[in-house]
Short mmCIF file of C-alpha atoms in Angstrom, two decimals:
data_model
loop_
_atom_site.label_atom_id
_atom_site.label_comp_id
_atom_site.label_asym_id
_atom_site.label_seq_id
_atom_site.Cartn_x
_atom_site.Cartn_y
_atom_site.Cartn_z
CA MET A 1 19.65 -28.01 -105.94
CA GLU A 2 21.83 -29.01 -103.08
CA SER A 3 25.40 -30.11 -103.97
CA ASP A 4 25.60 -33.26 -105.82
CA THR A 5 28.92 -34.22 -104.23
CA ASP A 6 28.39 -37.89 -102.88
CA ASN A 7 29.50 -37.08 -99.32
CA THR A 8 29.29 -40.18 -97.23
CA THR A 9 29.50 -38.22 -94.06
CA ASN A 10 25.80 -37.66 -94.50
CA LEU A 11 25.53 -41.25 -93.30
CA VAL A 12 25.86 -41.70 -89.59
CA LEU A 13 28.77 -43.98 -89.17
CA LEU A 14 29.74 -46.17 -86.25
CA ASP A 15 31.58 -44.49 -83.50
CA GLU A 16 32.07 -45.00 -79.72
CA THR A 17 28.40 -44.66 -78.90
CA HIS A 18 27.59 -47.90 -80.50
CA ASP A 19 30.11 -50.21 -78.62
CA VAL A 20 28.37 -53.22 -77.53
CA HIS A 21 30.52 -53.33 -74.37
CA LEU A 22 29.46 -49.89 -73.05
CA GLN A 23 28.03 -50.09 -69.55
CA SER A 24 26.07 -47.57 -67.69
CA TRP A 25 25.97 -46.69 -64.02
CA LEU A 26 22.27 -47.09 -64.42
CA ALA A 27 22.13 -50.83 -63.78
CA CYS A 28 18.87 -51.48 -65.41
CA ALA A 29 20.07 -50.05 -68.77
CA ASN A 30 22.83 -52.68 -69.00
CA GLN A 31 21.55 -55.37 -71.43
CA HIS A 32 18.24 -53.86 -71.47
CA PRO A 33 16.04 -55.43 -74.25
CA ASP A 34 14.67 -52.18 -75.55
CA TYR A 35 16.64 -49.09 -74.27
CA PRO A 36 20.33 -49.93 -73.57
CA ILE A 37 22.86 -47.05 -73.57
CA GLN A 38 23.51 -47.62 -77.29
CA ASN A 39 19.83 -46.65 -78.16
CA LEU A 40 18.79 -43.44 -76.39
CA PRO A 41 15.58 -42.82 -78.27
CA MET A 42 13.80 -39.27 -77.93
CA GLY A 43 10.25 -38.53 -77.17
CA VAL A 44 7.84 -36.30 -75.29
CA PHE A 45 6.40 -37.36 -71.78
CA LYS A 46 4.03 -35.84 -69.19
CA GLN A 47 3.71 -36.32 -65.51
CA THR A 48 0.63 -35.59 -63.54
CA GLY A 49 0.35 -31.83 -62.83
CA THR A 50 3.21 -30.96 -65.19
CA SER A 51 3.56 -29.79 -68.81
CA ALA A 52 4.80 -32.09 -71.54
CA ARG A 53 8.63 -32.29 -71.75
CA CYS A 54 11.12 -33.78 -73.97
CA GLY A 55 12.95 -36.78 -72.71
CA VAL A 56 15.44 -39.54 -73.63
CA ALA A 57 14.73 -43.36 -72.65
CA ILE A 58 17.25 -45.28 -70.80
CA GLY A 59 16.57 -48.54 -69.17
CA ASP A 60 13.50 -48.23 -67.22
CA TYR A 61 13.82 -44.42 -66.80
CA ILE A 62 13.49 -41.18 -68.80
CA ILE A 63 16.04 -38.31 -68.86
CA ASP A 64 13.92 -35.03 -68.26
CA LEU A 65 15.82 -32.89 -70.85
CA HIS A 66 14.19 -29.72 -69.47
CA ALA A 67 15.74 -30.46 -66.02
CA LEU A 68 19.00 -31.43 -67.82
CA ALA A 69 19.18 -28.16 -69.57
CA GLN A 70 18.85 -26.30 -66.46
CA GLN A 71 22.10 -27.86 -65.16
CA ASN A 72 23.78 -27.17 -68.56
CA PRO A 73 26.34 -30.04 -68.16
CA PHE A 74 27.57 -29.99 -71.99
CA SER A 75 29.59 -27.58 -73.99
CA GLY A 76 29.96 -26.58 -77.49
CA LEU A 77 27.41 -27.99 -80.15
CA ALA A 78 25.88 -30.54 -77.40
CA SER A 79 25.06 -27.56 -75.28
CA ASP A 80 23.57 -25.73 -78.05
CA ALA A 81 21.42 -28.68 -79.04
CA LEU A 82 20.25 -29.21 -75.46
CA LYS A 83 18.84 -25.64 -75.38
CA THR A 84 16.41 -26.63 -78.05
CA LEU A 85 14.94 -29.37 -75.97
CA THR A 86 13.32 -27.29 -73.22
CA GLY A 87 9.97 -27.19 -75.02
CA SER A 88 7.06 -29.59 -75.43
CA THR A 89 7.95 -30.90 -78.78
CA LEU A 90 11.14 -32.16 -80.49
CA ASN A 91 10.74 -30.04 -83.65
CA ALA A 92 13.43 -27.49 -82.80
CA PHE A 93 16.03 -30.14 -82.08
CA MET A 94 15.14 -32.08 -85.36
CA ALA A 95 15.63 -28.98 -87.53
CA LEU A 96 19.27 -28.80 -86.45
CA ASP A 97 22.11 -29.83 -88.73
CA LYS A 98 23.38 -33.39 -88.03
CA ALA A 99 26.49 -32.11 -86.41
CA TYR A 100 24.39 -30.89 -83.45
CA SER A 101 22.52 -34.31 -83.03
CA ARG A 102 25.78 -36.32 -83.24
CA ALA A 103 27.37 -34.12 -80.53
CA PHE A 104 24.28 -34.31 -78.27
CA ARG A 105 24.18 -38.21 -78.55
CA LEU A 106 27.94 -38.38 -77.81
CA ALA A 107 27.62 -36.14 -74.74
CA LEU A 108 24.65 -37.77 -73.35
CA SER A 109 26.36 -41.30 -73.80
CA GLN A 110 29.37 -40.03 -72.15
CA VAL A 111 27.61 -38.95 -69.02
CA LEU A 112 25.64 -42.09 -68.71
CA ARG A 113 28.64 -44.30 -68.79
CA LYS A 114 29.98 -46.16 -65.68
CA GLY A 115 32.46 -44.08 -63.96
CA ALA A 116 31.17 -40.69 -65.46
CA ARG A 117 31.60 -37.84 -62.84
CA GLU A 118 28.24 -36.46 -63.99
CA GLU A 119 26.23 -39.45 -62.50
CA THR A 120 24.67 -37.58 -59.63
CA LEU A 121 23.63 -34.76 -61.85
CA ILE A 122 21.97 -36.95 -64.39
CA ARG A 123 20.29 -39.05 -61.68
CA ASN A 124 18.45 -36.12 -60.30
CA THR A 125 17.00 -35.70 -63.97
CA LEU A 126 15.52 -39.31 -64.16
CA VAL A 127 11.89 -40.05 -64.24
CA ASP A 128 10.45 -43.48 -63.68
CA ALA A 129 8.94 -44.43 -67.02
CA ASN A 130 5.99 -46.21 -65.22
CA ASP A 131 4.98 -42.81 -63.90
CA VAL A 132 4.48 -40.96 -67.21
CA HIS A 133 2.01 -40.42 -69.92
CA MET A 134 3.66 -40.40 -73.45
CA CYS A 135 2.75 -37.62 -75.81
CA MET A 136 3.18 -36.93 -79.63
CA PRO A 137 6.98 -36.62 -79.98
CA CYS A 138 6.77 -33.71 -82.46
CA GLU A 139 4.17 -31.56 -84.35
CA ILE A 140 3.39 -33.37 -87.52
CA LYS A 141 2.16 -31.16 -90.07
CA ASP A 142 2.63 -33.28 -93.14
CA TYR A 143 2.22 -37.01 -93.73
CA THR A 144 3.23 -39.06 -96.65
CA ASP A 145 2.59 -42.65 -97.15
CA PHE A 146 4.87 -44.55 -99.56
CA TYR A 147 4.61 -48.03 -101.15
CA THR A 148 8.27 -49.37 -100.89
CA SER A 149 7.70 -53.07 -100.55
CA ILE A 150 7.84 -54.82 -103.90
CA TYR A 151 6.60 -57.95 -102.34
CA HIS A 152 3.49 -56.19 -100.99
CA ALA A 153 3.08 -54.38 -104.26
CA THR A 154 3.17 -57.67 -106.24
CA SER A 155 0.96 -59.66 -103.73
CA VAL A 156 -1.74 -56.94 -103.82
CA GLY A 157 -1.44 -56.47 -107.51
CA LYS A 158 -2.03 -60.16 -108.12
CA LEU A 159 -5.41 -60.03 -106.38
CA PHE A 160 -6.57 -57.26 -108.85
CA ARG A 161 -4.41 -57.68 -111.85
CA PRO A 162 -3.35 -61.46 -111.91
CA ASP A 163 -1.67 -60.97 -115.52
CA ASN A 164 0.03 -57.62 -114.78
CA PRO A 165 0.49 -57.41 -111.00
CA LEU A 166 3.21 -54.81 -110.89
CA LEU A 167 2.60 -51.55 -112.66
CA PRO A 168 5.43 -50.32 -115.02
CA ASN A 169 6.35 -47.16 -112.98
CA TYR A 170 6.89 -49.18 -109.74
CA GLN A 171 10.63 -49.73 -110.27
CA TRP A 172 11.28 -46.28 -111.66
CA LEU A 173 10.21 -44.26 -108.74
CA PRO A 174 9.01 -44.44 -104.98
CA ILE A 175 5.32 -44.55 -105.24
CA GLY A 176 3.38 -42.59 -102.62
CA TYR A 177 0.54 -40.35 -101.66
CA HIS A 178 -0.27 -37.53 -99.14
CA GLY A 179 -2.07 -38.73 -96.12
CA ARG A 180 -3.93 -36.96 -93.36
CA ALA A 181 -1.76 -35.72 -90.55
CA SER A 182 -4.65 -34.65 -88.34
CA SER A 183 -5.65 -38.14 -87.43
CA ILE A 184 -2.29 -39.61 -86.53
CA GLN A 185 -2.43 -40.92 -83.06
CA LEU A 186 -0.13 -42.49 -80.46
CA SER A 187 -0.06 -46.21 -79.64
CA GLY A 188 -2.91 -47.14 -77.31
CA THR A 189 -5.49 -45.03 -79.14
CA PRO A 190 -8.62 -47.26 -79.77
CA VAL A 191 -9.66 -47.75 -83.42
CA LYS A 192 -13.26 -47.07 -83.92
CA ARG A 193 -14.55 -49.03 -86.81
CA PRO A 194 -14.96 -46.46 -89.59
CA LEU A 195 -18.17 -45.82 -91.68
CA GLY A 196 -18.08 -45.40 -95.37
CA GLN A 197 -19.44 -45.87 -98.70
CA ARG A 198 -18.93 -49.49 -99.93
CA LEU A 199 -20.62 -52.04 -102.18
CA ASN A 200 -23.20 -54.29 -101.02
CA GLN A 201 -23.74 -58.06 -102.31
CA GLN A 202 -25.92 -56.48 -105.08
CA GLU A 203 -22.79 -54.45 -106.06
CA GLN A 204 -24.81 -51.16 -105.12
CA PRO A 205 -23.09 -48.52 -102.98
CA GLU A 206 -24.28 -48.09 -99.38
CA LEU A 207 -23.10 -46.43 -96.18
CA GLY A 208 -22.02 -48.58 -93.35
CA PRO A 209 -19.20 -49.60 -91.06
CA THR A 210 -16.44 -51.34 -92.92
CA LYS A 211 -16.54 -55.03 -93.05
CA LYS A 212 -12.85 -55.33 -94.22
CA LEU A 213 -10.89 -53.48 -91.50
CA ASP A 214 -6.97 -54.20 -91.96
CA TYR A 215 -3.73 -53.12 -90.34
CA GLU A 216 -0.49 -52.28 -92.11
CA VAL A 217 2.96 -53.04 -90.77
CA GLU A 218 4.94 -50.04 -91.52
CA LEU A 219 8.07 -48.14 -90.53
CA GLY A 220 7.47 -44.40 -89.53
CA ILE A 221 10.24 -42.05 -90.87
CA PHE A 222 10.75 -38.60 -89.43
CA VAL A 223 12.27 -35.75 -91.40
CA GLY A 224 14.79 -33.64 -89.50
CA ARG A 225 16.64 -30.80 -91.30
CA PRO A 226 14.12 -28.80 -93.38
CA SER A 227 14.51 -28.05 -96.97
CA THR A 228 14.10 -25.04 -99.30
CA GLN A 229 11.09 -24.82 -101.57
CA PHE A 230 12.20 -25.34 -105.31
CA GLN A 231 15.51 -26.67 -104.11
CA PRO A 232 15.33 -30.52 -104.52
CA ILE A 233 17.44 -32.70 -102.10
CA SER A 234 20.04 -34.69 -103.91
CA MET A 235 20.78 -38.26 -103.08
CA ALA A 236 24.03 -37.19 -101.86
CA GLN A 237 22.27 -34.92 -99.12
CA ALA A 238 19.18 -36.96 -98.38
CA GLU A 239 20.61 -38.52 -95.20
CA SER A 240 21.28 -35.23 -93.65
CA HIS A 241 17.45 -34.74 -93.50
CA PHE A 242 16.77 -38.08 -92.00
CA PHE A 243 16.04 -37.74 -88.28
CA GLY A 244 14.83 -41.05 -87.09
CA VAL A 245 12.01 -43.79 -87.06
CA CYS A 246 9.17 -45.36 -85.15
CA MET A 247 6.72 -48.06 -85.91
CA LEU A 248 3.53 -47.17 -87.66
CA ASN A 249 0.22 -48.96 -88.45
CA ASP A 250 -1.53 -47.29 -91.26
CA TRP A 251 -4.98 -48.53 -90.99
CA SER A 252 -7.14 -49.40 -94.00
CA ALA A 253 -10.84 -50.01 -94.73
CA ARG A 254 -10.33 -52.41 -97.76
CA ASP A 255 -14.12 -52.45 -99.02
CA ILE A 256 -14.20 -48.63 -98.81
CA GLN A 257 -10.94 -48.40 -100.45
CA ALA A 258 -11.97 -50.80 -103.43
CA TRP A 259 -14.85 -48.49 -104.26
CA GLU A 260 -13.30 -45.04 -103.87
CA TYR A 261 -9.67 -45.45 -105.19
CA GLN A 262 -10.08 -45.17 -108.78
CA PRO A 263 -9.10 -42.81 -110.28
CA LEU A 264 -7.27 -40.71 -107.48
CA GLY A 265 -6.32 -43.47 -104.98
CA PRO A 266 -7.12 -43.91 -101.47
CA PHE A 267 -9.03 -41.18 -99.45
CA LEU A 268 -11.54 -41.99 -96.57
CA SER A 269 -10.42 -45.55 -96.54
CA LYS A 270 -7.00 -44.41 -95.02
CA ASN A 271 -7.68 -41.15 -93.41
CA PHE A 272 -9.56 -42.19 -90.15
CA ILE A 273 -6.50 -43.04 -88.07
CA THR A 274 -2.79 -43.85 -88.42
CA THR A 275 -0.97 -45.01 -85.08
CA ILE A 276 2.65 -44.54 -84.25
CA SER A 277 4.80 -45.64 -81.37
CA PRO A 278 5.82 -42.85 -79.08
CA TRP A 279 9.78 -43.03 -79.11
CA ILE A 280 11.98 -41.94 -81.85
CA THR A 281 15.12 -44.16 -82.58
CA THR A 282 17.39 -41.63 -84.20
CA ALA A 283 19.44 -42.12 -87.27
CA GLU A 284 22.57 -42.06 -85.17
CA ALA A 285 21.36 -45.10 -83.15
CA LEU A 286 20.69 -46.99 -86.27
CA ALA A 287 24.25 -46.93 -87.61
CA PRO A 288 25.06 -50.62 -86.63
CA PHE A 289 22.09 -51.99 -88.61
CA ARG A 290 22.88 -50.24 -91.80
CA THR A 291 23.08 -52.75 -94.88
CA SER A 292 23.17 -52.51 -98.69
CA PRO A 293 19.82 -52.50 -100.38
CA THR A 294 18.40 -55.77 -101.53
CA GLU A 295 19.25 -56.58 -105.12
CA TYR A 296 16.38 -57.22 -107.41
CA GLU A 297 16.35 -58.52 -110.89
CA SER A 298 15.60 -55.97 -113.73
CA ARG A 299 15.96 -52.92 -111.34
CA PRO A 300 16.48 -50.08 -113.69
CA TYR A 301 19.21 -47.68 -112.95
CA VAL A 302 17.89 -44.20 -112.19
CA ASP A 303 20.79 -41.74 -111.91
CA ALA A 304 18.72 -39.23 -109.79
CA LEU A 305 17.88 -41.92 -107.25
CA ASN A 306 21.40 -43.40 -106.67
CA SER A 307 24.54 -42.62 -104.82
CA THR A 308 27.58 -44.41 -103.55
CA SER A 309 26.59 -44.19 -99.90
CA ASN A 310 22.96 -45.33 -100.72
CA THR A 311 24.34 -48.34 -102.64
CA GLN A 312 26.82 -49.23 -99.83
CA ALA A 313 24.62 -48.75 -96.72
CA GLY A 314 21.23 -47.16 -97.64
CA ALA A 315 18.99 -50.09 -96.30
CA LEU A 316 18.18 -50.78 -92.67
CA ASP A 317 17.71 -54.19 -91.19
CA ILE A 318 14.82 -53.40 -88.95
CA LYS A 319 12.79 -56.36 -87.72
CA MET A 320 8.92 -56.03 -87.84
CA CYS A 321 6.75 -58.50 -85.84
CA CYS A 322 2.87 -58.23 -85.81
CA THR A 323 0.46 -60.19 -83.42
CA LEU A 324 -3.16 -60.62 -82.99
CA GLN A 325 -5.25 -61.14 -79.75
CA THR A 326 -8.92 -61.60 -80.18
CA GLU A 327 -11.50 -60.78 -77.43
CA LYS A 328 -12.17 -64.61 -76.98
CA MET A 329 -8.35 -65.22 -76.71
CA ARG A 330 -8.02 -62.66 -73.85
CA THR A 331 -11.14 -64.17 -72.16
CA ASP A 332 -9.50 -67.69 -72.40
CA LYS A 333 -6.19 -66.22 -71.14
CA LEU A 334 -4.44 -67.32 -74.49
CA PRO A 335 -1.38 -65.34 -75.55
CA PRO A 336 -1.33 -63.31 -78.85
CA MET A 337 -0.75 -65.13 -82.05
CA LYS A 338 2.14 -64.14 -84.29
CA LEU A 339 0.76 -63.14 -87.66
CA SER A 340 3.93 -62.33 -89.45
CA GLU A 341 7.61 -61.05 -89.09
CA THR A 342 9.71 -59.49 -91.73
CA SER A 343 12.52 -56.81 -92.08
CA PHE A 344 12.69 -53.39 -93.57
CA LYS A 345 15.87 -54.50 -95.44
CA HIS A 346 13.62 -56.10 -98.18
CA ALA A 347 12.21 -52.65 -99.13
CA PHE A 348 12.63 -51.82 -102.73
CA TRP A 349 13.24 -48.12 -101.91
CA THR A 350 15.44 -46.62 -99.17
CA ILE A 351 14.74 -43.84 -96.87
CA ALA A 352 17.21 -41.64 -98.87
CA GLN A 353 15.47 -42.28 -102.01
CA MET A 354 12.08 -41.50 -100.58
CA ILE A 355 13.45 -38.09 -99.05
CA SER A 356 15.14 -37.10 -102.33
CA HIS A 357 12.23 -38.18 -104.64
CA HIS A 358 9.66 -36.36 -102.50
CA THR A 359 11.48 -33.06 -103.15
CA GLN A 360 12.25 -33.61 -106.87
CA THR A 361 9.72 -31.24 -108.09
CA GLY A 362 10.85 -28.67 -105.42
CA CYS A 363 8.33 -29.71 -102.67
CA ASN A 364 9.89 -28.41 -99.33
CA LEU A 365 10.09 -30.70 -96.34
CA ASN A 366 9.69 -29.48 -92.63
CA ALA A 367 11.19 -30.71 -89.40
CA GLY A 368 8.70 -33.30 -87.96
CA ASP A 369 7.30 -34.28 -91.24
CA LEU A 370 6.33 -38.05 -91.13
CA PHE A 371 6.59 -40.60 -93.91
CA GLY A 372 5.06 -44.10 -93.73
CA SER A 373 7.12 -46.73 -95.66
CA GLY A 374 4.13 -48.55 -96.94
CA THR A 375 3.20 -51.97 -95.85
CA GLN A 376 6.16 -53.94 -95.43
CA SER A 377 6.27 -57.70 -96.71
CA GLY A 378 9.06 -60.06 -97.43
CA PRO A 379 9.66 -62.83 -99.81
CA THR A 380 7.87 -65.55 -97.95
CA PRO A 381 4.12 -65.94 -97.22
CA ASP A 382 4.65 -65.58 -93.42
CA GLU A 383 6.26 -62.26 -94.01
CA ALA A 384 3.11 -60.60 -95.31
CA GLY A 385 2.41 -57.31 -93.54
CA SER A 386 -1.41 -57.21 -93.82
CA LEU A 387 -4.45 -59.39 -93.74
CA LEU A 388 -5.18 -58.54 -97.28
CA GLU A 389 -2.16 -60.61 -98.25
CA LEU A 390 -2.26 -63.18 -95.47
CA THR A 391 -5.89 -64.19 -96.45
CA GLU A 392 -5.53 -63.38 -100.32
CA GLY A 393 -8.30 -60.78 -100.08
CA GLY A 394 -10.32 -62.72 -97.55
CA LYS A 395 -10.54 -66.01 -99.69
CA LEU A 396 -8.33 -67.82 -97.41
CA PRO A 397 -9.40 -67.28 -93.79
CA LEU A 398 -6.78 -67.29 -91.16
CA GLN A 399 -6.99 -70.11 -88.62
CA LEU A 400 -6.45 -69.07 -85.04
CA PRO A 401 -5.13 -71.36 -82.28
CA ASN A 402 -8.57 -71.54 -80.50
CA GLY A 403 -10.59 -72.38 -83.58
CA GLU A 404 -11.56 -68.71 -84.60
CA GLN A 405 -10.94 -67.53 -88.00
CA ARG A 406 -10.13 -64.14 -89.47
CA THR A 407 -10.27 -62.65 -92.94
CA PHE A 408 -10.33 -59.14 -91.71
CA LEU A 409 -10.28 -57.54 -88.20
CA GLU A 410 -13.28 -58.06 -85.91
CA ASP A 411 -14.46 -55.80 -82.91
CA GLY A 412 -12.45 -56.55 -79.89
CA ASP A 413 -9.23 -57.54 -81.70
CA ILE A 414 -5.87 -56.06 -80.64
CA ILE A 415 -3.25 -55.71 -82.98
CA GLU A 416 0.44 -55.05 -81.78
CA ILE A 417 3.39 -54.24 -84.17
CA ARG A 418 6.85 -54.29 -82.68
CA GLY A 419 10.20 -53.25 -84.07
CA TYR A 420 13.56 -54.15 -83.02
CA CYS A 421 17.09 -54.39 -84.33
CA THR A 422 19.74 -57.00 -83.66
CA ALA A 423 23.47 -56.97 -84.69
CA PRO A 424 26.00 -59.84 -85.09
CA SER A 425 27.69 -58.11 -82.00
CA GLY A 426 24.72 -59.05 -79.71
CA LEU A 427 23.61 -55.45 -79.63
CA ARG A 428 19.69 -55.27 -79.52
CA LEU A 429 17.51 -52.17 -79.33
CA SER A 430 13.78 -51.35 -79.79
CA ILE A 431 12.27 -49.42 -82.45
CA GLY A 432 9.04 -49.09 -80.67
CA THR A 433 5.74 -50.92 -80.20
CA VAL A 434 2.46 -49.75 -81.64
CA THR A 435 -0.86 -51.40 -80.10
CA SER A 436 -4.45 -50.70 -80.95
CA HIS A 437 -7.85 -52.15 -79.85
CA VAL A 438 -10.53 -52.44 -82.50
CA LEU A 439 -13.97 -50.99 -81.23
CA SER A 440 -17.23 -51.10 -83.02
CA SER A 441 -18.58 -48.06 -84.72
CA GLU A 442 -21.18 -47.72 -81.89
CA LYS A 443 -18.45 -47.90 -79.00
CA ASN A 444 -15.64 -45.72 -78.26
CA ASN A 445 -14.35 -46.84 -74.61
CA ILE A 446 -10.78 -45.98 -73.92
CA PHE A 447 -8.14 -48.85 -74.27
CA HIS A 448 -5.08 -48.29 -72.28
CA SER A 449 -2.02 -50.43 -71.98
CA THR A 450 0.19 -49.58 -68.95
CA ALA A 451 3.15 -51.45 -70.75
CA GLU A 452 2.80 -49.44 -73.92
CA ALA A 453 2.47 -46.10 -72.14
CA THR A 454 5.94 -46.68 -70.75
CA SER A 455 7.63 -48.13 -74.00
#
């Protein structure tokens, strides 16, 4: 097992890169609502006629890290880190020790600031974000979906077990299951209504398209530094394996799920697609939005899942907003309707606890592994992160502004989940946007959002 020393340096602390007063020589980055100089999210992009390259978003542009590496403007750990970013995925960079990613972020921040002598050099590496196609940021070999929202777990539990909604193990360990990495797709990929076995009105199983397609508002969590098999990651070391986050929609076919999930849990009802936003907001960028985990009554103390740093600042205040726009709303030129908004700070389990628990048996993690946080819901009804909760399993149809109703998603619907952070200082940055268009099981025309392809 890794050292149990509770070393808070594994938490990324505030430094000069988070200063809200920092200004860049790139004018569009100053007070940018998504990608100011304090964010610097990482991803992979492709221009027409070129191979995929690693990049960093800044304002309305992308820094081509392959081109930057050819100029080699950094020294020390930052230079070493930059050398890992000349390929078509972020995996090699993600696998580095935190000292490298911190040094890289600091060096990049310094050359982007107003007055930096490297301005001309960096300008020559900029690519207009409107002229690129975003790619998967890393190779994702493993995907685990957790169940960290106690509000979601309780709401869903009430639908099936009114007298005992929360199962006894929930507050003792982070519940999760291994998902399907092969069907993880980027924002903008259409969702073809899946076929599956479900019960008909006569309570007999039949094969057909799901009638209860649902979205799930989740945070995507990327593993950075890998771990060794049979060597569990302690809570004191868990943050050193956390690379960054994106937004995630873990689609569900509720009727298929209801029939198949006993006794082993979800299978085909969850494996047809999981959608993520293209940019990874790094753990370093999230430092200003750290907070202490929400206190809950009757939470048992589990020694293996506690540390001083986690108690002080293990949670993240990441806002998560979900909207729906139906086909008729688009025809009538009506804006999307907000379905819910909540914060990841309400999660019962933190990222460090997910990482540590995942390895408790000795399971090894690899750079680029993806966790889903599970559906994120808050303490009030308007913070529910799925239609399953908002409509109480379909019993209370959702009333839309144009007179339409929804219990579950219909063909033509577009779901958008947007994440962002705001600090008392006024600092705001994007966590990403994931947008998906629901198609019928007979269609598979391509949905493409220019705005999303560059955000």
